[in-house]
Coordinates of C-alpha atoms in Angstrom, one line a residue:
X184 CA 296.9 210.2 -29.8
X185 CA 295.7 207.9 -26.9
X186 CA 297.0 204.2 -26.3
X187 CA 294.7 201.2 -25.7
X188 CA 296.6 199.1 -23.7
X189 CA 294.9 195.9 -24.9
X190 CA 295.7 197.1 -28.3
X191 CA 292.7 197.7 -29.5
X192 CA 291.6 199.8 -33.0
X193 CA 290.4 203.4 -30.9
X194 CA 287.9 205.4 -32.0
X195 CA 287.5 209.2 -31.0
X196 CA 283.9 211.2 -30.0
X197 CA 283.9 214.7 -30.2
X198 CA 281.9 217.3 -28.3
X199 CA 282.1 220.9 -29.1
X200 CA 280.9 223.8 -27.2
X201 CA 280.2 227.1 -28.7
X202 CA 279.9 230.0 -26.5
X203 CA 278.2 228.1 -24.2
X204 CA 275.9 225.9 -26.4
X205 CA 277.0 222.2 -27.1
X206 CA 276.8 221.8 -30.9
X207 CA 274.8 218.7 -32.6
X208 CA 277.8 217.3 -33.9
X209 CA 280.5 214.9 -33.8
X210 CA 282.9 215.4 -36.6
X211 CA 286.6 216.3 -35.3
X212 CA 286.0 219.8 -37.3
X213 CA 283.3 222.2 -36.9
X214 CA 282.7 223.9 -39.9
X215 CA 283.1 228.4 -39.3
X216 CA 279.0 227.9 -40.0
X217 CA 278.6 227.0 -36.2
X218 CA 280.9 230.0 -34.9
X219 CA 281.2 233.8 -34.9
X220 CA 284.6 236.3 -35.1
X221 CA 285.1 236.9 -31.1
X222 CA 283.5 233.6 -29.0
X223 CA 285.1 230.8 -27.4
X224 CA 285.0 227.4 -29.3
X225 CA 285.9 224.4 -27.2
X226 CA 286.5 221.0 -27.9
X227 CA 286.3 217.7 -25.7
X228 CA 288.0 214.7 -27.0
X229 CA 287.0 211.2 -25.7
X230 CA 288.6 208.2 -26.9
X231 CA 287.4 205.0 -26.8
X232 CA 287.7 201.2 -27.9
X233 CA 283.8 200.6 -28.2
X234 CA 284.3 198.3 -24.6
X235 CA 285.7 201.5 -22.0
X236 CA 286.5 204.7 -22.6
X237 CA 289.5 207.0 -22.1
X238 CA 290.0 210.1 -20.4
X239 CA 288.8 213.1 -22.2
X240 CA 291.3 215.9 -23.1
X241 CA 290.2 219.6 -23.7
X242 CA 291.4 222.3 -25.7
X243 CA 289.8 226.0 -26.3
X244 CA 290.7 228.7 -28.6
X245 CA 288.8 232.2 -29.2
X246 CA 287.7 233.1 -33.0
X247 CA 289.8 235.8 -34.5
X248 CA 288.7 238.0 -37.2
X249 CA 288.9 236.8 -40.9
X250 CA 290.0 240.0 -42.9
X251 CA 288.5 240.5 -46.3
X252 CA 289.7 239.0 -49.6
X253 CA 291.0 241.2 -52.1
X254 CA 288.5 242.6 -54.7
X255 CA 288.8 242.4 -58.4
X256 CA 290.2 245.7 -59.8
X257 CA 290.5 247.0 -63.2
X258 CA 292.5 250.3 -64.8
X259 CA 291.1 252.2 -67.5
X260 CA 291.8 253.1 -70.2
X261 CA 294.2 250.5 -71.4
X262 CA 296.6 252.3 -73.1
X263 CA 296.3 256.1 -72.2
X264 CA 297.6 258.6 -73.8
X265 CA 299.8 261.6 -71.6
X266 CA 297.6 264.9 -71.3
X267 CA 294.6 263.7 -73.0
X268 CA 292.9 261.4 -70.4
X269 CA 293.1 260.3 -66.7
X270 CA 293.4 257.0 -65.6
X271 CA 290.9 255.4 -63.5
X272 CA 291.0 252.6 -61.0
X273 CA 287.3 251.0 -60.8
X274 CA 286.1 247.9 -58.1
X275 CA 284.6 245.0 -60.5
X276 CA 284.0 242.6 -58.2
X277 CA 283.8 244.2 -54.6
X278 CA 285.4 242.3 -51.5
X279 CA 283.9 240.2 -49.2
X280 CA 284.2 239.0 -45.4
X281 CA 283.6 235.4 -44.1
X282 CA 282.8 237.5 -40.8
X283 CA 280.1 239.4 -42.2
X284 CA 282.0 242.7 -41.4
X285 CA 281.3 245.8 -43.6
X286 CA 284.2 246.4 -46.2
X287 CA 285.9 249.8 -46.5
X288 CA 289.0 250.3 -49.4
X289 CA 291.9 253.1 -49.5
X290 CA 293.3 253.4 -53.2
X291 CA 296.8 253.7 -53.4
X292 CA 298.9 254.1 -57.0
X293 CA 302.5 253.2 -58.2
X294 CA 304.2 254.9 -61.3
X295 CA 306.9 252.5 -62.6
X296 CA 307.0 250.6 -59.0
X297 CA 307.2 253.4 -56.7
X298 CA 304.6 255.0 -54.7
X299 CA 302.9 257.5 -56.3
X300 CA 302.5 261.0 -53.8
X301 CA 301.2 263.2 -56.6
X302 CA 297.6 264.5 -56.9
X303 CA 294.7 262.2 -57.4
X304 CA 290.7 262.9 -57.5
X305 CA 288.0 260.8 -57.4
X306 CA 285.6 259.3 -59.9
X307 CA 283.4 256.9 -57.1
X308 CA 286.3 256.0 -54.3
X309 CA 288.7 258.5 -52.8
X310 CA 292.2 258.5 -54.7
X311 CA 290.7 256.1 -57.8
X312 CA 291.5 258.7 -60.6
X313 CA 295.3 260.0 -61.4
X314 CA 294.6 263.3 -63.8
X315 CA 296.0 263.0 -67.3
X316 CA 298.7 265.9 -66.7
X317 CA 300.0 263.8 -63.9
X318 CA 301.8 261.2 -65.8
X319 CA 303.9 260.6 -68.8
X320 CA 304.9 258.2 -71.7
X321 CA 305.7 254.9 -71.2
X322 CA 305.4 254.6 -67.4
X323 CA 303.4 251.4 -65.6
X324 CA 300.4 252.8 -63.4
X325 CA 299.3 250.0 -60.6
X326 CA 296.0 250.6 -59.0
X327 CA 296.5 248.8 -55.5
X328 CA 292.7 248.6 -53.9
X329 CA 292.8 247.4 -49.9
X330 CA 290.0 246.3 -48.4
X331 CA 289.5 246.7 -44.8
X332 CA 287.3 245.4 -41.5
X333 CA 286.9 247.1 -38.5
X334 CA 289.9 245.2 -37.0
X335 CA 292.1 244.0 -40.1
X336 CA 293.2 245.1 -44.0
X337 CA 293.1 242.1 -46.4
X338 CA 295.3 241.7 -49.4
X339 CA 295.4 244.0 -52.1
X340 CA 293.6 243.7 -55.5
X341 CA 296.2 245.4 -58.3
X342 CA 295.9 246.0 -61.8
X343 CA 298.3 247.8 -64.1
X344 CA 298.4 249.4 -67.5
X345 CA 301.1 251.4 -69.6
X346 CA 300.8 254.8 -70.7
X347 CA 301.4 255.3 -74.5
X348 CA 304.5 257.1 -75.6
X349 CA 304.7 261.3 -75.3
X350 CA 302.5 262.5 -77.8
X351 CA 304.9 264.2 -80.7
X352 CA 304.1 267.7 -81.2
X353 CA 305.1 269.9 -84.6
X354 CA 305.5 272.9 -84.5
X355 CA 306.3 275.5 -87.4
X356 CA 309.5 276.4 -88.1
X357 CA 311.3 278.3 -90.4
X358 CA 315.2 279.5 -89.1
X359 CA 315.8 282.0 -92.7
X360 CA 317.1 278.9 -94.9
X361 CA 314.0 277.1 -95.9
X362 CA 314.2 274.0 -93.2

């Protein structure tokens, strides 16, 4: 903050500089509109009392990269029964990056909240479909989708359903005393 020393109410005027090119306006933010993932953004600050002004101070800082925000993922089918069918991780609403950067995902899958190493196959994205010999009753499947950049991973989309209970299987059986 800058002193007046007559006391005065100050007011501040702002001048931003975009790689280069001095921006039309004067708001103490500049909107990520104006700006691009890699240039320079600077700022010069001049107060002022409406009678003299200040000296200016300066500051400059160079856009990083945004990553991408976690898509909206969904695991079918809701209650699945062991050995009858897989379960599939889809993308329902895909990611997307404020820098315009293309999205990429890796699938990865936990069984009862630990990482899952076994065998998948894929249905439209590498790793989205866990066959249905692969798991059992009553365990939690999470479908963990990360979406990627060329520089950073965003946050994970999840979603998790739980298997149905061990089918029960009869079998014929006679031991010689009728049971």
């Amino acid at each position: 903050d800058a002193t007046d020393p007559d006391g005065d109410i100050l007011a501040y005027d702002f001048l931003w500089n975009v790689a280069g090119s001095i921006m039309e306006t004067e708001t103490p933010e500049l909107d990520g509109s104006y700006f691009s993932k890699g240039q320079f953004v600077s700022v010069l600050v001049t107060p002022t009392d409406g009678t003299a002004s200040g000296s200016p101070a300066e500051d400059t800082v160079t856009i990083s990269n945004t990553p991408p925000v976690a898509p909206i993922v969904f695991v079918s089918p809701e209650s699945p029964v062991p050995g009858e069918v897989d379960i599939v991780c889809s993308i329902v609403e895909d990611s997307t990056d404020a820098d315009g950067d293309a999205v990429g995902y890796t699938i990865s899958w936990l069984r009862d909240g630990s990482l899952y190493e076994g065998s998948t196959s894929t249905s439209s994205l590498a790793g989205d479909t866990i066959p249905a010999d692969a798991f059992g009753g009553e365990e939690t499947w999470t479908c963990l989708v990360t979406p990627y950049d060329e520089t950073d991973g965003g946050d994970a989309g999840e979603d998790s359903i739980v298997t149905e209970p061990d089918p029960v299987v009869l079998y014929p059986h006679n031991n010689g005393i009728g049971v």
